[in-house]
mmCIF file of C-alpha atoms in Angstrom:
data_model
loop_
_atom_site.group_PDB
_atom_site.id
_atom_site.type_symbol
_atom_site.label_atom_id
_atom_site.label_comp_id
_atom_site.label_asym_id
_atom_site.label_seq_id
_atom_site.Cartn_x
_atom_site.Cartn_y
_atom_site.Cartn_z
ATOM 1 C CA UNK A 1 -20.568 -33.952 7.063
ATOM 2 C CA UNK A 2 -21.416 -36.233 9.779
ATOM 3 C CA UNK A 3 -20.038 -35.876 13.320
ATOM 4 C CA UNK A 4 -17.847 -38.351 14.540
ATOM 5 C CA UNK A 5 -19.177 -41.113 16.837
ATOM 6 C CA UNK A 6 -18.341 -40.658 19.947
ATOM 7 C CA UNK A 7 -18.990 -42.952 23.284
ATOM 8 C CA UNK A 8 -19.922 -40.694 26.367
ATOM 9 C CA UNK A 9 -17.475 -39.834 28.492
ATOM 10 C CA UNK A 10 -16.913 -41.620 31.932
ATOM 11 C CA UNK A 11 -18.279 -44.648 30.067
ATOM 12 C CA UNK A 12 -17.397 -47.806 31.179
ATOM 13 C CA UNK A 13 -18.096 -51.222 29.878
ATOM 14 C CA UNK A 14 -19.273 -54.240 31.088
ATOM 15 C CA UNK A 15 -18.700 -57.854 30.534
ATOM 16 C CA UNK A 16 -22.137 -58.162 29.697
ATOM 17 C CA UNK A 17 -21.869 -55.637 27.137
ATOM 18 C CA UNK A 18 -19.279 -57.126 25.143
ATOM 19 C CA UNK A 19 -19.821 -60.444 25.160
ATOM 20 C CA UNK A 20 -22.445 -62.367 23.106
ATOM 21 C CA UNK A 21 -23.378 -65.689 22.312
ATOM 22 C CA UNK A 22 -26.569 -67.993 21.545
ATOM 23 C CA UNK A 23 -30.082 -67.551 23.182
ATOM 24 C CA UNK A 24 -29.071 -65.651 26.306
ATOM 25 C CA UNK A 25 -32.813 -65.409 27.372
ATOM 26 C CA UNK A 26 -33.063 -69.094 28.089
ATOM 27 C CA UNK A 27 -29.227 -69.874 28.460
ATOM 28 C CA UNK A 28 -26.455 -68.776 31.038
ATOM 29 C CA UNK A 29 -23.234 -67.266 30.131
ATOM 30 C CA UNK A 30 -21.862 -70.601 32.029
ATOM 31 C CA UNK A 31 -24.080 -73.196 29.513
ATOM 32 C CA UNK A 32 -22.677 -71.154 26.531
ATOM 33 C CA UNK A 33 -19.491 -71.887 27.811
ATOM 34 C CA UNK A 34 -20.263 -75.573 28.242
ATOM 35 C CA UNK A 35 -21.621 -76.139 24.834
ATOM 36 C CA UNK A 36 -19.243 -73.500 23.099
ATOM 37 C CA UNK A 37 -16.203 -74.980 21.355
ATOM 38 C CA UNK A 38 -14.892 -71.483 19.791
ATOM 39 C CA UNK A 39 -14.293 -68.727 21.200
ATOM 40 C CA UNK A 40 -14.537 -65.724 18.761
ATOM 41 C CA UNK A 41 -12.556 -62.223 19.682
ATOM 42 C CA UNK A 42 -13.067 -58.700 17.476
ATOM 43 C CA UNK A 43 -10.012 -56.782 18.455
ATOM 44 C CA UNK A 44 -10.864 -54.249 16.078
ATOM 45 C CA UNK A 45 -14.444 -54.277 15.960
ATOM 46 C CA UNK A 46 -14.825 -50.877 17.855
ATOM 47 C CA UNK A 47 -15.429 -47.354 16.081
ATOM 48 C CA UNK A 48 -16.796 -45.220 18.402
ATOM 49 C CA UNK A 49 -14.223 -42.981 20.274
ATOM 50 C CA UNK A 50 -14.536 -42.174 23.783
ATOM 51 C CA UNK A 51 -15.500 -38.645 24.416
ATOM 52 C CA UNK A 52 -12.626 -37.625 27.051
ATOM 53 C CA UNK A 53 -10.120 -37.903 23.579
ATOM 54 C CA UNK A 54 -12.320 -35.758 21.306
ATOM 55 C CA UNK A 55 -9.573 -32.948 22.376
ATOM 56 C CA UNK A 56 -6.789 -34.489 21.191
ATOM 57 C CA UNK A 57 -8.264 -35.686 17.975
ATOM 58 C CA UNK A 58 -6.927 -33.829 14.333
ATOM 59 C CA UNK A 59 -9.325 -31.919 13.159
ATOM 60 C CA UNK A 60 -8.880 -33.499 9.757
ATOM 61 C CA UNK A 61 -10.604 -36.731 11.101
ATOM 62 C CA UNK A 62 -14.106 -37.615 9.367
ATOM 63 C CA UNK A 63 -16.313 -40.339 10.295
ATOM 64 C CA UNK A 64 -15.406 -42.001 7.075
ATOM 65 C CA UNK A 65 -11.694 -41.933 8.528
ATOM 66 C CA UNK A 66 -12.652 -42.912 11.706
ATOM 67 C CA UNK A 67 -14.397 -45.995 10.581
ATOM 68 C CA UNK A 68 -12.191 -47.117 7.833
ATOM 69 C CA UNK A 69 -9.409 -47.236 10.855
ATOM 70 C CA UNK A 70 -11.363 -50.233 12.441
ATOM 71 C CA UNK A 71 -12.474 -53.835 11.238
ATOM 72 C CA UNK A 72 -16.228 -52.178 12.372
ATOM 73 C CA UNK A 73 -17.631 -54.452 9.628
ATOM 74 C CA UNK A 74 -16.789 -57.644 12.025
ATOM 75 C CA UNK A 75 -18.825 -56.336 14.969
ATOM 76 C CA UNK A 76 -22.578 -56.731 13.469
ATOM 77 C CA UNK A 77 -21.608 -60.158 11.988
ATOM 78 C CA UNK A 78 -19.639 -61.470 14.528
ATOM 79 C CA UNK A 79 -22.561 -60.703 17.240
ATOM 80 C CA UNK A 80 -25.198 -62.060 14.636
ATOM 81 C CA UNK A 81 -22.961 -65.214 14.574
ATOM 82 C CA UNK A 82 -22.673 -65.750 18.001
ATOM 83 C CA UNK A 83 -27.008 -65.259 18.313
ATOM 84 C CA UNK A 84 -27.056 -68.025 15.627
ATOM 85 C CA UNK A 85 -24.508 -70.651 16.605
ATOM 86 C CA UNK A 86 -24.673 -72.216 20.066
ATOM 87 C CA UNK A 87 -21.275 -73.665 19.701
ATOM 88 C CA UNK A 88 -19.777 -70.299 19.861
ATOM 89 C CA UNK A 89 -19.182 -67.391 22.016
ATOM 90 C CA UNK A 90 -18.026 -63.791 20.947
ATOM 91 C CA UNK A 91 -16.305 -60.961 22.685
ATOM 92 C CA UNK A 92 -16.165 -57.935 20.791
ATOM 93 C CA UNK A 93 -13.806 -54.915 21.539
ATOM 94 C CA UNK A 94 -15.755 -51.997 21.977
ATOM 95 C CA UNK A 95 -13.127 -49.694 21.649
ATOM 96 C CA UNK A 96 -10.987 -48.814 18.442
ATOM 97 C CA UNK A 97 -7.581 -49.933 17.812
ATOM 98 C CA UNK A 98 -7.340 -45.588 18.303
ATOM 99 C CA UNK A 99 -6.979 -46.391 21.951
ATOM 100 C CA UNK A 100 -4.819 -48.877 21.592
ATOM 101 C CA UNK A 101 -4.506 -51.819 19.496
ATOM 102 C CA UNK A 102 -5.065 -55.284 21.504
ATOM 103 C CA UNK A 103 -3.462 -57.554 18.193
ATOM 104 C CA UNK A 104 -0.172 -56.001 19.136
ATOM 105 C CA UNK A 105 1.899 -56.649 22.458
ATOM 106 C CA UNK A 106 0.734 -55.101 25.124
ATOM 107 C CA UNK A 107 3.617 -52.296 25.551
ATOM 108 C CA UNK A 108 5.051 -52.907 28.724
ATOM 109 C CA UNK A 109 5.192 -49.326 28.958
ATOM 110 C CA UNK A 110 2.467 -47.503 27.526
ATOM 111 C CA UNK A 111 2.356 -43.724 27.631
ATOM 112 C CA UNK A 112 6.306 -44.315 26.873
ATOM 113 C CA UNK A 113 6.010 -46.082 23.276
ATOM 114 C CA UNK A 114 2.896 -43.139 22.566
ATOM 115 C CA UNK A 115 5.278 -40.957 23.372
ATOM 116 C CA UNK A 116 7.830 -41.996 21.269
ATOM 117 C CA UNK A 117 5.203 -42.591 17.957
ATOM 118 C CA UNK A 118 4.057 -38.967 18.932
ATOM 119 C CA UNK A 119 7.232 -37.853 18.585
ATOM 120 C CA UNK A 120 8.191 -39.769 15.270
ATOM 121 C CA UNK A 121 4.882 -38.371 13.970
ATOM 122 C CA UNK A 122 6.047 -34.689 14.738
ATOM 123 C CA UNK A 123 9.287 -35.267 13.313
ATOM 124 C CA UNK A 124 8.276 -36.652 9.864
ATOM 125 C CA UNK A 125 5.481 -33.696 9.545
ATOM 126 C CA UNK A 126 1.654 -33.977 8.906
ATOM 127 C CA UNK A 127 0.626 -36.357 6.251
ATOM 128 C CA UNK A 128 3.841 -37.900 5.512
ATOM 129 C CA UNK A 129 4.880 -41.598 6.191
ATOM 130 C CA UNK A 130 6.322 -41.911 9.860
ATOM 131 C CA UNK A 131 7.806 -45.293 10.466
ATOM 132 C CA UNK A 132 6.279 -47.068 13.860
ATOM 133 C CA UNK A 133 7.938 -49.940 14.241
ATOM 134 C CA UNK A 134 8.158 -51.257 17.961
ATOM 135 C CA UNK A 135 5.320 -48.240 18.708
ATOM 136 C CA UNK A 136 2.449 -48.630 16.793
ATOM 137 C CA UNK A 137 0.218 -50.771 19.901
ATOM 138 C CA UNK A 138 -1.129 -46.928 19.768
ATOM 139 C CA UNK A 139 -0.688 -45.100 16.393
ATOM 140 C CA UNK A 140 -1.207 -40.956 16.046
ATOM 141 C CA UNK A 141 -1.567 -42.133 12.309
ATOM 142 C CA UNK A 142 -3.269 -44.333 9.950
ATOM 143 C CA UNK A 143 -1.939 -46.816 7.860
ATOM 144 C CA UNK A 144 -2.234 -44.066 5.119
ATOM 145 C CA UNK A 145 -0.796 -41.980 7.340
ATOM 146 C CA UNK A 146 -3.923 -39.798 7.648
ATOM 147 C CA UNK A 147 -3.285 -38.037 11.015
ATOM 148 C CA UNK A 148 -5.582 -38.876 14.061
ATOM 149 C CA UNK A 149 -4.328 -37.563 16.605
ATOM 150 C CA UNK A 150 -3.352 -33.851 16.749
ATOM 151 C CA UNK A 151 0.194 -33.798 17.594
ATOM 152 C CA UNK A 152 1.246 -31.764 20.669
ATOM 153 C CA UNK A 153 2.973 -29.102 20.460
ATOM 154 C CA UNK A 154 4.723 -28.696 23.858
ATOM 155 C CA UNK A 155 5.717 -31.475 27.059
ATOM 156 C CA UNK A 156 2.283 -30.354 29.114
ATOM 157 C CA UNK A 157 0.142 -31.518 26.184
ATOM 158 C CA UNK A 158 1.444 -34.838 25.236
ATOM 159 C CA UNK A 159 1.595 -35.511 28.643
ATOM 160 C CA UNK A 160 -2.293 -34.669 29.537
ATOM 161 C CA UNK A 161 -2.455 -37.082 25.605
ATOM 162 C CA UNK A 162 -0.829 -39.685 27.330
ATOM 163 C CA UNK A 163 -2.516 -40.284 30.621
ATOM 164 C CA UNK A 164 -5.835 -39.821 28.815
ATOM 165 C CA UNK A 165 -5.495 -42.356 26.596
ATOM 166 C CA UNK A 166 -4.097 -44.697 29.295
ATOM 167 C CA UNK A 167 -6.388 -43.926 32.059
ATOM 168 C CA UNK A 168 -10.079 -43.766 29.204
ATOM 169 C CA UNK A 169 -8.791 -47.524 27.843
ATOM 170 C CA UNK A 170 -9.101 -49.512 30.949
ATOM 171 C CA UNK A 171 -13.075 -48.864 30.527
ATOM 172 C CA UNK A 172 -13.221 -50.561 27.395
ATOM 173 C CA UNK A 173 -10.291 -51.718 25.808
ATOM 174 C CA UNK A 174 -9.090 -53.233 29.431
ATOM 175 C CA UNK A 175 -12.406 -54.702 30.182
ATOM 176 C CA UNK A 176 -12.118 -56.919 26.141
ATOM 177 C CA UNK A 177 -8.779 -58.417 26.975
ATOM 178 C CA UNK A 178 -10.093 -59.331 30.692
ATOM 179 C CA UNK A 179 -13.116 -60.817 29.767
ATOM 180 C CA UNK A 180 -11.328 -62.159 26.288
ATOM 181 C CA UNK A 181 -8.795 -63.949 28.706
ATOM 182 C CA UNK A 182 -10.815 -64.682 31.321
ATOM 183 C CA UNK A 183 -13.316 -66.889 28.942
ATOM 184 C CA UNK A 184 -10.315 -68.519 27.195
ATOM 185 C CA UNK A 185 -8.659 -70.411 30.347
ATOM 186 C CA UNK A 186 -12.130 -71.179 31.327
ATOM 187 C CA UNK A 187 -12.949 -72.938 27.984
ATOM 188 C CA UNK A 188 -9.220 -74.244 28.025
ATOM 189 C CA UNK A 189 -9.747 -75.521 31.399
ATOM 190 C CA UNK A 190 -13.114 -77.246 29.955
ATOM 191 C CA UNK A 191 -11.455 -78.772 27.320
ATOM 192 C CA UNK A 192 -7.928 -80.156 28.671
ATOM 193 C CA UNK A 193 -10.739 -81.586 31.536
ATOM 194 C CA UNK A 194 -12.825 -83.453 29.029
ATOM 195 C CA UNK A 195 -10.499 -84.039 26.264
ATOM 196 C CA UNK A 196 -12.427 -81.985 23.487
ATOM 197 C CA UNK A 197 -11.539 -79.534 21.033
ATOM 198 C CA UNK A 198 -11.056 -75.652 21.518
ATOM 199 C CA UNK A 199 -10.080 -73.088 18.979
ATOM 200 C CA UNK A 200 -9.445 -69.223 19.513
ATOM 201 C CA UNK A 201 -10.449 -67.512 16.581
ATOM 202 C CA UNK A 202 -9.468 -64.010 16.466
ATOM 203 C CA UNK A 203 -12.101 -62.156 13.783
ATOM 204 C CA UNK A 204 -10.804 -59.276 11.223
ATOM 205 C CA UNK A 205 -11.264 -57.332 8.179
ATOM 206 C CA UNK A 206 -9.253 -55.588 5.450
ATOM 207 C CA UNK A 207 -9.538 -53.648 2.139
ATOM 208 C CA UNK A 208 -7.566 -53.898 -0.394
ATOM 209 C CA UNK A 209 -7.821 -50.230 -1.224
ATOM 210 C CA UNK A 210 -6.853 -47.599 1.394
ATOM 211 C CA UNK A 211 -7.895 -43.710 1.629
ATOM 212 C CA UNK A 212 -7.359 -40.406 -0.600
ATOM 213 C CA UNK A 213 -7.067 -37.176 1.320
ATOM 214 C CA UNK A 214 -10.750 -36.945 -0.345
ATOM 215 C CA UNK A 215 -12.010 -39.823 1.603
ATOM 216 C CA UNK A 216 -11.986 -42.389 -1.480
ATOM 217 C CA UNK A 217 -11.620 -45.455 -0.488
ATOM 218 C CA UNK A 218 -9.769 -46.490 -3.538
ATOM 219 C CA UNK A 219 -6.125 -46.697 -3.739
ATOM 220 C CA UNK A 220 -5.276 -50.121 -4.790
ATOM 221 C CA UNK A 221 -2.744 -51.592 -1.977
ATOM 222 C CA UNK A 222 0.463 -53.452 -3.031
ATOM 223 C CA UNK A 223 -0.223 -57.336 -4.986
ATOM 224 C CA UNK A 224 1.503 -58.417 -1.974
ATOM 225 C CA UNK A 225 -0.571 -56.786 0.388
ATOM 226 C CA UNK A 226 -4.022 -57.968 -1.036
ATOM 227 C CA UNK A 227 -6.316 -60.095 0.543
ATOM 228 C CA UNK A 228 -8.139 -62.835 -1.176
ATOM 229 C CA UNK A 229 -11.895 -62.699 -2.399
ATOM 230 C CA UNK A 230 -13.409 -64.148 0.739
ATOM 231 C CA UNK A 231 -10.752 -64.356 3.360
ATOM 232 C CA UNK A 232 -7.008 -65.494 4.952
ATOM 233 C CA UNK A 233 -6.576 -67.862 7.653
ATOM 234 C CA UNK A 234 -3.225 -68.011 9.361
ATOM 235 C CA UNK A 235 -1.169 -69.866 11.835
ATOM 236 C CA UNK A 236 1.805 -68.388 11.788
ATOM 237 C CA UNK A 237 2.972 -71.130 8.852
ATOM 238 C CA UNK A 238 3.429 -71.313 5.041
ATOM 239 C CA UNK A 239 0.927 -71.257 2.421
ATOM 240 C CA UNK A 240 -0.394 -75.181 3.842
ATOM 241 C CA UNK A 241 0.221 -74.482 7.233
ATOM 242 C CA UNK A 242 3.144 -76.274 8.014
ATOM 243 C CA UNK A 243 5.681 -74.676 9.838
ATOM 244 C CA UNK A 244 7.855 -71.970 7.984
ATOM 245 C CA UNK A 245 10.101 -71.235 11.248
ATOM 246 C CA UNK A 246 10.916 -73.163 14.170
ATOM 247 C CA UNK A 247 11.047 -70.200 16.277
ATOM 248 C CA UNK A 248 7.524 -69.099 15.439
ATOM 249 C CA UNK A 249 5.363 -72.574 15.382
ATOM 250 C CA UNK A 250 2.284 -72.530 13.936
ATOM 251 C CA UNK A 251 -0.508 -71.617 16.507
ATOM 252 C CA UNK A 252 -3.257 -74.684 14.544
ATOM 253 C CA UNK A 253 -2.439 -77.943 13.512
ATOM 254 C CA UNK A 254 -1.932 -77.390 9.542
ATOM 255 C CA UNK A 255 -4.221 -80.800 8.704
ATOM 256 C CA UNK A 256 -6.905 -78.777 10.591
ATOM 257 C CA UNK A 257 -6.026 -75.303 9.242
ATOM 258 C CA UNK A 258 -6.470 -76.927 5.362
ATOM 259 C CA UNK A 259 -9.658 -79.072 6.775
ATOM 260 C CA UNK A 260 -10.884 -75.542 8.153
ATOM 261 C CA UNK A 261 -10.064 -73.587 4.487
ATOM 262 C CA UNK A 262 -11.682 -76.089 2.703
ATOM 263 C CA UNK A 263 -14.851 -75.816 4.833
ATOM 264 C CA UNK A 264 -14.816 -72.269 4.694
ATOM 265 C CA UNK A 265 -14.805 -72.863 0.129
ATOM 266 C CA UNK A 266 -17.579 -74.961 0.420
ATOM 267 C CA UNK A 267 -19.306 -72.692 3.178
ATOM 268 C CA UNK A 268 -19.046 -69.715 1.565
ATOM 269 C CA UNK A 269 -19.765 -71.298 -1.705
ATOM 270 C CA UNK A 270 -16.539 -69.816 -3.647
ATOM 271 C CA UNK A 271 -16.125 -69.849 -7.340
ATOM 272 C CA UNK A 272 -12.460 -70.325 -7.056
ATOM 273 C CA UNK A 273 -9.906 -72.108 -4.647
ATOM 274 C CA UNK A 274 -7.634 -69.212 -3.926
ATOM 275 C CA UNK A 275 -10.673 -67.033 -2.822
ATOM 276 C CA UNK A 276 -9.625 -68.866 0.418
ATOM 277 C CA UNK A 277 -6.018 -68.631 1.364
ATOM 278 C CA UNK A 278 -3.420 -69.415 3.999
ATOM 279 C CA UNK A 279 -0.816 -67.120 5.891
ATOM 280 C CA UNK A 280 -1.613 -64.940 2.745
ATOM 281 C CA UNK A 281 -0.480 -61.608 3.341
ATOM 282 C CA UNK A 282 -0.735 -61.629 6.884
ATOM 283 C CA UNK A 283 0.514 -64.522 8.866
ATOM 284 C CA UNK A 284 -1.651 -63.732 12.211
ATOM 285 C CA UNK A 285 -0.868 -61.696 14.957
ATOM 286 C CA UNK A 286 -0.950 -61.212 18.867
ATOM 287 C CA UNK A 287 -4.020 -63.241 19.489
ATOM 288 C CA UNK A 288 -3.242 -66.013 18.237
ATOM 289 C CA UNK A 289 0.742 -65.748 19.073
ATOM 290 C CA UNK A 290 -0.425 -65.357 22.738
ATOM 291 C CA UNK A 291 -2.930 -68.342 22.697
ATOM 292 C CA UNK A 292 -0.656 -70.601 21.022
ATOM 293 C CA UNK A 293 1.993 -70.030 23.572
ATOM 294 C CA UNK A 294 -0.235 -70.937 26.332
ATOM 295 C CA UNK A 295 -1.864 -74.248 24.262
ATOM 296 C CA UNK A 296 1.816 -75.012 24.136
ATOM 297 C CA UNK A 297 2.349 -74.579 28.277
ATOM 298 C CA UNK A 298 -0.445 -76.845 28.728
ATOM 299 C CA UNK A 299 0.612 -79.158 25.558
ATOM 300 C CA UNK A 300 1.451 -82.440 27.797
ATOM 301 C CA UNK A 301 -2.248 -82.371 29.325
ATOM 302 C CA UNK A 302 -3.891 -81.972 25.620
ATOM 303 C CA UNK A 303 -1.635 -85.295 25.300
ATOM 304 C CA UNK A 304 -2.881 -87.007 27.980
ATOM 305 C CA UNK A 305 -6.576 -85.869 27.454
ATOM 306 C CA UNK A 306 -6.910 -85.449 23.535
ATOM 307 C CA UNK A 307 -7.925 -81.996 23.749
ATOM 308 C CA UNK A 308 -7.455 -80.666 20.371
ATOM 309 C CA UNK A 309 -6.002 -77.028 20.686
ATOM 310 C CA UNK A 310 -5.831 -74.192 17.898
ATOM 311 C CA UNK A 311 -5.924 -70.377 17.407
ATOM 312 C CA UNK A 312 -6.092 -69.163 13.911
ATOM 313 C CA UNK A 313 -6.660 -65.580 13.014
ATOM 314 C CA UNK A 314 -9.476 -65.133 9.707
ATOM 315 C CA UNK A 315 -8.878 -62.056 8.181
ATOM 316 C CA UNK A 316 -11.724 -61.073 5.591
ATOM 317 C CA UNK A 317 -11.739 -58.911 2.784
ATOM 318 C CA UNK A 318 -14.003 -56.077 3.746
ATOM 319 C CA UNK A 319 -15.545 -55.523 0.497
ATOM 320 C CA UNK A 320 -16.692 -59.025 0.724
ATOM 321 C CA UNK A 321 -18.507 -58.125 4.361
ATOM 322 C CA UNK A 322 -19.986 -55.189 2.690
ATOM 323 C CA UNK A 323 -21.290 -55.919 -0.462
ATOM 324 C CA UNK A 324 -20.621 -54.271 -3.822
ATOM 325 C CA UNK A 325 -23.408 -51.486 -2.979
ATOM 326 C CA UNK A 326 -21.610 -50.534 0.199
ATOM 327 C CA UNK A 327 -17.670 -51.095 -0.873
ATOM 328 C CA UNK A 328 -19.380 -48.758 -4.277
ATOM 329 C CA UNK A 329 -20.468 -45.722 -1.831
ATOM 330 C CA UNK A 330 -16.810 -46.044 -0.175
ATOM 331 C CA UNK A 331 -14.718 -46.242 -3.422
ATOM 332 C CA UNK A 332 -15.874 -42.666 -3.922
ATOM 333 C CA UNK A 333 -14.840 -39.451 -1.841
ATOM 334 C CA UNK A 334 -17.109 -38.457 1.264
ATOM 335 C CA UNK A 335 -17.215 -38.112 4.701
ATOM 336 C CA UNK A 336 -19.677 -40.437 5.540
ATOM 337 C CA UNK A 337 -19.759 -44.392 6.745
ATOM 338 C CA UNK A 338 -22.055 -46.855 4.598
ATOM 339 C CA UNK A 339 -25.222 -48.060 6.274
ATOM 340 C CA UNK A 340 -25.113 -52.045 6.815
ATOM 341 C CA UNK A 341 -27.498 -54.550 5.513
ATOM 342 C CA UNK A 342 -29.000 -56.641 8.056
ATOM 343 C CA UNK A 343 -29.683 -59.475 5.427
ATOM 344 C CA UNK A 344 -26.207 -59.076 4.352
ATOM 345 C CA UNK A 345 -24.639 -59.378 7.678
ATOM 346 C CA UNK A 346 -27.374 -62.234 8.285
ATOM 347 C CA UNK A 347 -26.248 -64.131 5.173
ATOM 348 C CA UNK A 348 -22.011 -63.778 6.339
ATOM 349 C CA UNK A 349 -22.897 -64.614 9.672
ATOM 350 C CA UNK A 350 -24.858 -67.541 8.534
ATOM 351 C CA UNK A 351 -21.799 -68.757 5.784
ATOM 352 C CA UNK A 352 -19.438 -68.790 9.136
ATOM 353 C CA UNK A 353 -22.148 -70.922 10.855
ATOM 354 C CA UNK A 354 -21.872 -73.156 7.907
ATOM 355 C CA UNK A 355 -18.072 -73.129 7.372
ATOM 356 C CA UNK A 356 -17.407 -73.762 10.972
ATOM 357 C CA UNK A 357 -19.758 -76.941 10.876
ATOM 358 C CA UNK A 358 -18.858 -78.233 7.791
ATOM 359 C CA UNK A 359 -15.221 -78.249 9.470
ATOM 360 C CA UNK A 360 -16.440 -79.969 12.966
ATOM 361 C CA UNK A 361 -17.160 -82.931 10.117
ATOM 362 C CA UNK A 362 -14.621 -83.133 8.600
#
């Protein structure tokens, strides 16, 4: 059995580390910038685990487990993307959604709401489906409610949990949504100045099979719950886009969202329509909640300027990133991550190249 991955402790990242984008011998973070008209973001890219949690961690956790948790498939092609495409730039979350889970509202009390999922998670009993709603920014459990975390036992314990986890994510999960924010407004500010386009796109996988207590990843989710062959883009509207709820606008302008699906059919080169679908199952989260609220504060200067504003969230189907081989090895019980294909990840990386291209002619 493998060990799990682990980042050493006292660890903590740097901008430089998590960001990535075209040529970066030759051209400054500030060109990329310039020339960039999408800005990528992996909230769940991250697997390894910082070190100063490996106490608290259930000792039923395998690296398989630990992996399958994350979108980790997104962070080799995202980063190859970025290398590829000068019109992009990528930051990539370098720690797992474990820590705490940057696609969901930032709790405005943190050790409180892991608290309070702790405590759900003791009272429904190891193994058994806990319900999370309002909590689950930080979850003791997976979505097959494999544990993670091992549950304290006593006040002391959850509260050395808590102030661990709070104090170990401000060196990488912290430093993501810093630098994530920090490059939006500066790409905003570029565009609403010269009237050009800027999209946030906010970069994720899924399967459509989740975990046995054997570490098979093969029980088929819910029909409603399945992803398409290639992959979902959503704004927050109906299956074309267009608003579904007045409340909840769409965060891209639906023309643009259908313009960007169909580039993404003929990018990908898919053998069927539907391999590429819209607000279908998920309908996008934080990301792209929080950066269509702010296009929308700043929605009378895209008027005057023409900047074109959107934020859609592309959730692919992880066998897809794989590859048969790979999805093959997990489908079957083990312990053990796949290794990935560079020419895989090379050929993905290079489809998104081409979708997003295709799109800036339509």
């Amino acid at each position: 059995m493998s060990a799990l991955d682990l980042i050493p402790a006292g660890h903590t990242f740097t901008a430089e580390e998590i960001t990535a984008y075209a040529d970066p011998e030759r051209r400054s973070l500030e060109q990329a910038l310039t020339e960039a008209d999408v800005l990528i973001s992996a909230p769940h890219a991250g697997a390894a685990i910082p070190e100063e949690l490996a106490p608290f961690l259930s000792p039923a956790l395998t690296r398989r487990l630990q992996y399958d948790f994350t979108d980790v498939a997104t962070a080799a092609i995202v980063r190859r993307w970025a290398a590829i495409d000068p019109r992009v730039v990528a930051v990539v979350n370098p720690h797992p959604r474990l820590v705490r889970d940057p696609n969901r509202a930032r709790p405005a009390d943190i050790a409180g709401d892991l608290a309070t999922a702790i405590e759900r998670t003791r009272a429904a009993g190891a193994w058994q489906k806990v319900d999370l709603s309002g909590v689950d920014a930080i979850r003791p459990v997976t979505f097959s409610f494999f544990p993670i975390l091992e549950v304290p036992e006593d006040d002391d314990a959850l509260h050395r949990l808590v102030s661990t986890f709070v104090e170990v994510g401000e060196r990488g999960l912290g430093v993501y949504e810093r630098v994530r924010d920090a490059l939006s407004e500066r790409m905003l500010e570029r565009a609403l100045r010269t009237g050009s386009s800027f999209t946030r796109l906010s970069f994720h996988d899924t399967m459509n099979t989740t975990t046995t207590r054997e570490g098979a990843v093969s029980v088929p989710r819910a029909e409603k719950d399945r992803l398409p062959r290639v992959v979902a883009l959503s704004n927050r509207g109906g299956s074309r886009g267009e608003s579904r709820d007045p409340a909840d606008p769409p965060t891209m302008d639906a023309a643009r969202l259908r313009a960007l699906a169909e580039a993404h059919r003929a990018g990908f080169r898919v053998s069927q329509a539907d391999d590429v679908a819209l607000n279908k199952p998920y309908l996008g989260s934080q990301e792209i909640l929080a950066a269509g609220a702010r296009f929308r504060e700043v929605a009378k200067d895209a008027a005057r300027t023409g900047a074109q504003l959107d934020a859609v969230q592309a959730e692919f189907l992880r066998e897809f990133l794989l590859g048969d081989a790979a999805t093959a090895v997990l489908h079957e019980p083990g312990t053990d991550w796949i290794t990935e294909d560079p020419t895989h990840v090379d050929e993905i990386a290079q489809a998104c190249k081409r979708s997003w291209d295709l799109y800036r002619a339509s």
